[in-house]
Coordinates of C-alpha atoms in Angstrom, one line a residue:
X1 CA -5.6 7.7 19.6
X2 CA -6.2 7.5 23.3
X3 CA -9.7 7.8 24.6
X4 CA -10.8 10.7 26.7
X5 CA -10.8 9.9 30.4
X6 CA -13.4 12.5 31.3
X7 CA -16.2 10.8 29.4
X8 CA -18.0 7.7 30.2
X9 CA -18.8 7.2 26.5
X10 CA -15.4 8.0 24.9
X11 CA -12.6 5.5 25.5
X12 CA -9.5 6.7 27.4
X13 CA -5.8 6.0 27.4
X14 CA -3.6 6.1 30.5
X15 CA -2.2 9.5 31.5
X16 CA -4.3 11.3 28.9
X17 CA -4.7 14.3 31.2
X18 CA -1.2 15.4 30.3
X19 CA -1.9 15.6 26.6
X20 CA -3.0 19.2 26.6
X21 CA 0.5 20.4 27.5
X22 CA 1.7 19.0 24.1
X23 CA -1.2 20.5 22.2
X24 CA -0.3 24.1 22.8
X25 CA 3.2 23.6 21.3
X26 CA 1.9 21.7 18.4
X27 CA -1.0 23.9 17.3
X28 CA 0.8 26.8 15.9
X29 CA 1.6 26.9 12.2
X30 CA -0.6 23.9 11.2
X31 CA -3.4 24.0 8.8
X32 CA -5.7 21.8 10.8
X33 CA -8.1 19.7 8.8
X34 CA -5.9 19.4 5.6
X35 CA -3.3 17.2 7.5
X36 CA -5.5 14.2 8.1
X37 CA -5.0 11.3 5.7
X38 CA -4.5 7.6 5.5
X39 CA -2.0 5.2 3.8
X40 CA -2.1 1.8 2.2
X41 CA 0.5 -0.8 1.9
X42 CA 2.0 -2.1 -1.3
X43 CA -0.4 -0.9 -4.0
X44 CA 1.2 0.1 -7.2
X45 CA -1.0 3.1 -8.1
X46 CA -4.5 4.3 -7.9
X47 CA -6.4 2.5 -10.7
X48 CA -9.8 1.5 -11.9
X49 CA -11.3 -1.7 -13.2
X50 CA -14.5 -3.5 -13.7
X51 CA -15.0 -6.1 -10.9
X52 CA -14.6 -9.7 -11.9
X53 CA -16.8 -11.8 -9.6
X54 CA -15.3 -15.0 -8.2
X55 CA -16.7 -18.5 -8.5
X56 CA -19.2 -18.0 -5.7
X57 CA -21.4 -15.6 -7.8
X58 CA -21.9 -13.9 -11.0
X59 CA -23.8 -10.8 -12.1
X60 CA -26.7 -13.0 -13.3
X61 CA -27.3 -14.5 -9.8
X62 CA -30.0 -11.9 -9.1
X63 CA -32.6 -10.8 -11.7
X64 CA -33.5 -7.7 -9.6
X65 CA -32.9 -4.5 -11.4
X66 CA -31.7 -1.8 -9.1
X67 CA -31.9 1.9 -9.6
X68 CA -28.3 2.3 -10.9
X69 CA -26.7 0.5 -13.9
X70 CA -23.4 0.6 -12.0
X71 CA -21.8 1.4 -8.7
X72 CA -18.2 2.6 -8.3
X73 CA -16.4 1.3 -5.3
X74 CA -13.1 2.4 -3.9
X75 CA -10.7 0.7 -1.4
X76 CA -7.0 0.0 -0.7
X77 CA -5.0 -3.2 -1.5
X78 CA -4.5 -3.5 2.2
X79 CA -5.4 -6.2 4.8
X80 CA -7.4 -3.7 6.9
X81 CA -9.7 -3.4 3.8
X82 CA -10.3 -7.2 3.8
X83 CA -14.0 -6.8 3.5
X84 CA -14.0 -5.5 -0.1
X85 CA -11.0 -7.6 -1.0
X86 CA -12.7 -10.8 0.1
X87 CA -16.3 -9.8 -0.9
X88 CA -15.3 -8.9 -4.4
X89 CA -13.1 -12.0 -4.8
X90 CA -15.9 -14.3 -3.7
X91 CA -18.5 -12.5 -5.8
X92 CA -20.6 -11.7 -2.7
X93 CA -21.2 -8.1 -3.6
X94 CA -22.1 -8.8 -7.2
X95 CA -24.6 -11.4 -6.0
X96 CA -26.4 -8.8 -3.9
X97 CA -26.2 -6.1 -6.7
X98 CA -27.6 -8.4 -9.4
X99 CA -27.6 -6.7 -12.8
X100 CA -25.9 -3.5 -11.3
X101 CA -22.3 -3.6 -12.5
X102 CA -19.5 -3.0 -10.0
X103 CA -16.6 -0.8 -11.0
X104 CA -13.6 -0.7 -8.7
X105 CA -10.8 1.8 -8.0
X106 CA -7.9 1.0 -5.8
X107 CA -6.2 3.8 -3.9
X108 CA -2.9 4.4 -2.2
X109 CA -4.1 6.9 0.3
X110 CA -7.2 8.4 1.9
X111 CA -7.0 11.9 0.5
X112 CA -7.1 10.6 -3.1
X113 CA -10.1 8.5 -2.3
X114 CA -11.9 11.5 -0.8
X115 CA -11.1 13.6 -3.9
X116 CA -12.5 10.8 -6.1
X117 CA -15.7 10.6 -4.0
X118 CA -16.2 14.4 -4.2
X119 CA -15.6 14.3 -8.0
X120 CA -18.1 11.4 -8.5
X121 CA -15.3 9.0 -9.6
X122 CA -16.4 6.6 -6.9
X123 CA -19.8 6.3 -5.1
X124 CA -18.9 4.2 -2.1
X125 CA -15.5 3.6 -0.4
X126 CA -13.7 1.7 2.3
X127 CA -11.5 4.2 4.1
X128 CA -9.8 5.0 7.5
X129 CA -11.3 7.3 10.1
X130 CA -9.0 10.3 9.7
X131 CA -9.7 10.9 6.0
X132 CA -13.5 10.3 6.6
X133 CA -13.4 13.0 9.3
X134 CA -11.3 15.3 7.1
X135 CA -13.6 14.9 4.1
X136 CA -16.7 15.5 6.1
X137 CA -15.5 18.6 7.9
X138 CA -13.8 20.2 4.8
X139 CA -17.1 19.9 3.0
X140 CA -19.1 21.4 5.9
X141 CA -20.8 18.1 6.3
X142 CA -22.1 17.9 2.7
X143 CA -19.9 15.4 0.9
X144 CA -20.2 12.0 2.6
X145 CA -21.8 9.8 5.2
X146 CA -20.3 6.9 7.1
X147 CA -22.7 4.1 6.6
X148 CA -21.0 1.1 8.2
X149 CA -18.0 -0.4 9.9
X150 CA -15.5 -2.8 8.4
X151 CA -12.5 -3.4 10.6
X152 CA -10.9 -2.8 14.0
X153 CA -7.3 -3.3 15.2
X154 CA -4.4 -4.3 13.1
X155 CA -2.0 -1.5 14.4
X156 CA 1.2 -2.1 16.4
X157 CA 4.2 -0.3 17.8
X158 CA 7.2 -2.4 16.8
X159 CA 10.8 -1.6 17.7
X160 CA 14.4 -2.7 17.3
X161 CA 14.9 -4.7 20.5
X162 CA 18.6 -3.8 20.5
X163 CA 17.7 -0.1 20.9
X164 CA 14.3 -0.1 22.7
X165 CA 13.7 -2.5 25.6
X166 CA 10.5 -1.1 27.0
X167 CA 7.8 1.6 26.6
X168 CA 9.7 3.7 29.0
X169 CA 12.8 3.6 26.8
X170 CA 11.5 5.7 23.9
X171 CA 13.2 9.0 24.7
X172 CA 15.7 9.9 22.0
X173 CA 14.4 7.2 19.6
X174 CA 13.2 7.6 16.1
X175 CA 9.7 6.1 15.5
X176 CA 8.1 6.0 12.0
X177 CA 4.4 6.7 11.2
X178 CA 2.9 6.4 7.7
X179 CA 2.1 10.1 7.1
X180 CA 1.8 13.4 9.0
X181 CA -1.7 13.5 10.5
X182 CA -2.7 10.1 9.4
X183 CA -4.6 7.8 11.9
X184 CA -1.4 6.1 13.2
X185 CA 0.5 9.4 13.4
X186 CA -2.3 10.8 15.6
X187 CA -2.2 7.7 17.7
X188 CA 1.5 7.9 18.4
X189 CA 1.5 11.6 19.2
X190 CA -1.4 11.0 21.6
X191 CA 0.3 8.1 23.2
X192 CA 3.6 9.9 23.6
X193 CA 1.9 12.9 25.2
X194 CA 0.1 10.6 27.6
X195 CA 3.5 9.2 28.6
X196 CA 4.8 12.7 29.3
X197 CA 7.0 13.1 26.2
X198 CA 7.0 16.4 24.3
X199 CA 6.9 16.3 20.5
X200 CA 6.2 19.1 18.0
X201 CA 3.4 17.7 15.9
X202 CA 4.3 19.6 12.7
X203 CA 8.0 18.7 12.6
X204 CA 8.0 15.5 14.6
X205 CA 10.9 16.8 16.6
X206 CA 11.1 16.4 20.4
X207 CA 11.8 13.9 23.2
X208 CA 10.9 11.2 20.6
X209 CA 11.5 11.9 16.9
X210 CA 8.4 11.0 14.9
X211 CA 9.5 10.2 11.3
X212 CA 6.8 10.2 8.7
X213 CA 7.7 7.4 6.3
X214 CA 5.6 5.7 3.6
X215 CA 4.6 2.1 4.7
X216 CA 6.3 0.7 1.6
X217 CA 9.6 2.4 2.6
X218 CA 9.5 1.7 6.4
X219 CA 11.0 -1.8 6.2
X220 CA 14.1 -0.4 4.4
X221 CA 14.3 2.5 6.8
X222 CA 14.2 0.0 9.7
X223 CA 16.9 -2.2 8.1
X224 CA 19.2 0.8 7.5
X225 CA 18.8 2.0 11.0
X226 CA 17.3 5.3 10.1
X227 CA 14.3 4.5 12.4
X228 CA 14.3 2.6 15.6
X229 CA 10.7 1.4 15.3
X230 CA 7.3 2.2 13.9
X231 CA 3.7 2.7 14.8
X232 CA 2.1 1.2 11.8
X233 CA -0.9 -0.8 10.5
X234 CA -0.7 -4.4 9.2
X235 CA 0.9 -5.9 7.3
X236 CA 3.8 -3.4 7.8
X237 CA 4.1 -4.3 11.5
X238 CA 4.4 -8.0 10.8
X239 CA 6.9 -7.3 7.9
X240 CA 9.1 -5.5 10.4
X241 CA 8.9 -8.4 12.8
X242 CA 10.3 -10.7 10.1
X243 CA 13.2 -8.3 10.0
X244 CA 13.9 -8.7 13.7
X245 CA 11.7 -6.1 15.3
X246 CA 9.6 -7.0 18.3
X247 CA 6.0 -5.9 19.1
X248 CA 6.3 -3.4 22.0
X249 CA 2.6 -2.4 22.0
X250 CA -0.6 -3.6 20.2
X251 CA -2.8 -0.5 19.9
X252 CA -5.9 -2.5 20.7
X253 CA -4.6 -3.0 24.2
X254 CA -5.0 0.8 25.0
X255 CA -8.7 0.8 24.0
X256 CA -11.6 -0.4 26.1
X257 CA -12.9 -3.7 24.8
X258 CA -9.7 -3.8 22.6
X259 CA -11.7 -2.3 19.7
X260 CA -11.2 0.9 17.7
X261 CA -12.2 1.8 14.1
X262 CA -9.4 1.3 11.5
X263 CA -11.7 1.0 8.4
X264 CA -15.3 2.2 7.8
X265 CA -17.6 2.6 4.8
X266 CA -18.4 5.9 3.3
X267 CA -20.9 7.0 0.6
X268 CA -21.4 10.1 -1.4
X269 CA -24.5 11.9 0.0
X270 CA -25.7 12.4 -3.6
X271 CA -25.5 8.7 -4.4
X272 CA -27.1 7.7 -1.1
X273 CA -30.1 10.0 -1.8
X274 CA -30.5 8.9 -5.5
X275 CA -29.8 5.2 -5.1
X276 CA -30.5 3.9 -1.6
X277 CA -31.4 0.5 -2.9
X278 CA -27.9 0.1 -4.4
X279 CA -26.3 1.3 -1.1
X280 CA -28.4 -1.2 0.8
X281 CA -27.2 -4.0 -1.5
X282 CA -23.6 -3.1 -1.0
X283 CA -24.2 -3.1 2.8
X284 CA -25.8 -6.5 2.5
X285 CA -22.7 -7.6 0.7
X286 CA -20.5 -6.2 3.4
X287 CA -22.4 -7.8 6.2
X288 CA -22.4 -11.2 4.4
X289 CA -18.7 -10.9 3.6
X290 CA -17.8 -10.2 7.3
X291 CA -19.9 -13.3 8.2
X292 CA -18.0 -15.3 5.6
X293 CA -14.7 -14.1 7.0
X294 CA -15.7 -15.3 10.5
X295 CA -17.0 -18.6 9.2
X296 CA -14.1 -19.4 6.8
X297 CA -11.1 -17.4 8.0
X298 CA -8.5 -19.4 6.1
X299 CA -10.3 -19.1 2.8
X300 CA -11.0 -15.4 3.4
X301 CA -7.3 -14.9 4.2
X302 CA -6.3 -16.6 1.0
X303 CA -8.9 -14.5 -0.9
X304 CA -7.5 -11.3 0.5
X305 CA -3.9 -12.3 -0.3
X306 CA -4.9 -13.2 -3.9
X307 CA -6.6 -9.8 -4.3
X308 CA -3.5 -8.1 -3.0
X309 CA -1.4 -10.0 -5.4
X310 CA -3.6 -8.9 -8.3
X311 CA -3.7 -5.3 -7.3
X312 CA -0.3 -4.7 -5.8
X313 CA 1.8 -7.2 -7.8
X314 CA 3.0 -9.3 -4.9
X315 CA 1.3 -11.7 -2.5
X316 CA 2.3 -11.5 1.2
X317 CA 4.5 -14.3 2.6
X318 CA 2.9 -16.5 5.3
X319 CA 5.2 -15.1 8.0
X320 CA 3.7 -11.7 7.3
X321 CA 0.1 -12.6 6.3
X322 CA -0.8 -15.0 9.1
X323 CA -0.1 -12.8 12.1
X324 CA -1.3 -9.7 10.3
X325 CA -4.6 -11.2 9.4
X326 CA -5.1 -12.7 12.9
X327 CA -4.8 -9.2 14.5
X328 CA -7.6 -7.6 12.5
X329 CA -11.3 -7.9 13.6
X330 CA -13.8 -7.6 10.8
X331 CA -17.1 -6.2 12.0
X332 CA -20.2 -4.3 10.9
X333 CA -20.3 -1.9 13.8
X334 CA -18.6 1.4 12.9
X335 CA -17.5 1.9 16.5
X336 CA -18.7 5.5 16.5
X337 CA -17.4 6.3 20.0
X338 CA -13.9 5.6 18.9
X339 CA -14.2 7.8 15.8
X340 CA -15.1 10.8 18.1
X341 CA -12.2 9.9 20.3
X342 CA -9.8 9.8 17.3
X343 CA -11.0 13.3 16.2
X344 CA -10.5 14.5 19.8
X345 CA -6.9 13.2 19.8
X346 CA -6.1 15.0 16.5
X347 CA -7.4 18.2 18.1
X348 CA -5.4 17.7 21.2
X349 CA -2.3 17.2 19.1
X350 CA -2.9 20.4 17.2
X351 CA -3.5 18.6 13.9
X352 CA -7.2 19.4 13.6
X353 CA -9.5 22.2 14.6
X354 CA -12.4 21.1 16.7
X355 CA -14.7 19.4 14.2
X356 CA -18.5 19.3 14.1
X357 CA -19.2 15.6 13.4
X358 CA -22.9 15.8 13.9
X359 CA -24.5 14.0 11.0
X360 CA -21.4 12.2 9.8
X361 CA -23.2 8.8 10.3
X362 CA -26.3 7.5 8.6
X363 CA -26.7 3.9 9.8
X364 CA -30.3 3.5 8.8
X365 CA -29.7 1.1 5.9
X366 CA -27.1 -0.8 7.8
X367 CA -29.4 -1.4 10.7
X368 CA -32.1 -2.5 8.3
X369 CA -29.8 -5.0 6.8
X370 CA -28.7 -6.2 10.3
X371 CA -32.3 -6.6 11.4
X372 CA -33.0 -8.7 8.3
X373 CA -30.1 -10.9 9.4
X374 CA -31.4 -11.2 12.9
X375 CA -28.7 -9.1 14.3
X376 CA -28.8 -6.2 16.8
X377 CA -28.7 -2.6 15.6
X378 CA -25.4 -0.6 16.0
X379 CA -25.2 2.9 17.4
X380 CA -23.9 6.2 16.0
X381 CA -22.8 7.8 19.3
X382 CA -25.2 10.7 18.8
X383 CA -23.5 11.6 15.5
X384 CA -26.3 10.6 13.2
X385 CA -28.4 13.8 13.3
X386 CA -27.1 17.2 12.1

């Protein structure tokens, strides 16, 4: 996901000018938009439940009656979705929603969450940039809006040090990504092209073999030697480090200001139109949760791990949890410039037709919430009006 060097507004990676030579080979035979997706780590299956507020708040903390009896929220049992994990565990969202009941659904991957949003099974969701772009463009801009940011960072290239000694030593190696066309897959393809390597985006074959492997399987693939490394989100990267891998590149180091969107908040346009007060309450909960994470990082980390244990069946061991959590930045800004850059990289790689992202953001309610908290407004990079 390298930024575009020709723009002063879109971030750029080194050697990005050479990317176009890869795109021509990659574009043929791909169905563009349908390939973009996102993966989670360790969740058992997509499932629904009524939220159970933590000790910090209960549904009765606010007597305000909002316009909807319930709100259906989707997210992954994944550290990069720490905002909903912590906010639900602490009861912060329920306190803001008052008598409006929270119903949750945990997903394994972005496409399923988009389908649920389109079907009305969820109203609001935490999701990665690629499926948000995909869902918006496939619906001709009618299905969803991005209404806030949630997380940045938490993605690394980790390798077997016995096989890969430097970034210039990737030729002939097998590097895993979570899924064809997902956010990390696009990032790796873009990075390799910028380094002058030729890879066919569809098959993953080329100077470097890109091996699409589910995050839950990647540690075993690494142990067996079937991959030499992986460009993956946390906590998979830190799990591989416990198996002897070394961090060759932290993705935040190739972005200006070391920030890029990994998780944002989406809402059904229908729900936003009918229940703006509920959406605003959820955004208040998100902003307050991110503030809680910054103020009480250890407690927030424990909350997130407890939520993962409940949803995925197993808590993360400290050797994985601690470095993974430390590498993720939780923030309210959706980092709109980087979303545009990620879409551009997918186009360059041949994974996506040039999308029209005008109108994908509606940050009106978020900026209202931020103003009430005495914080500065965030920008939509010109993508807030259709």
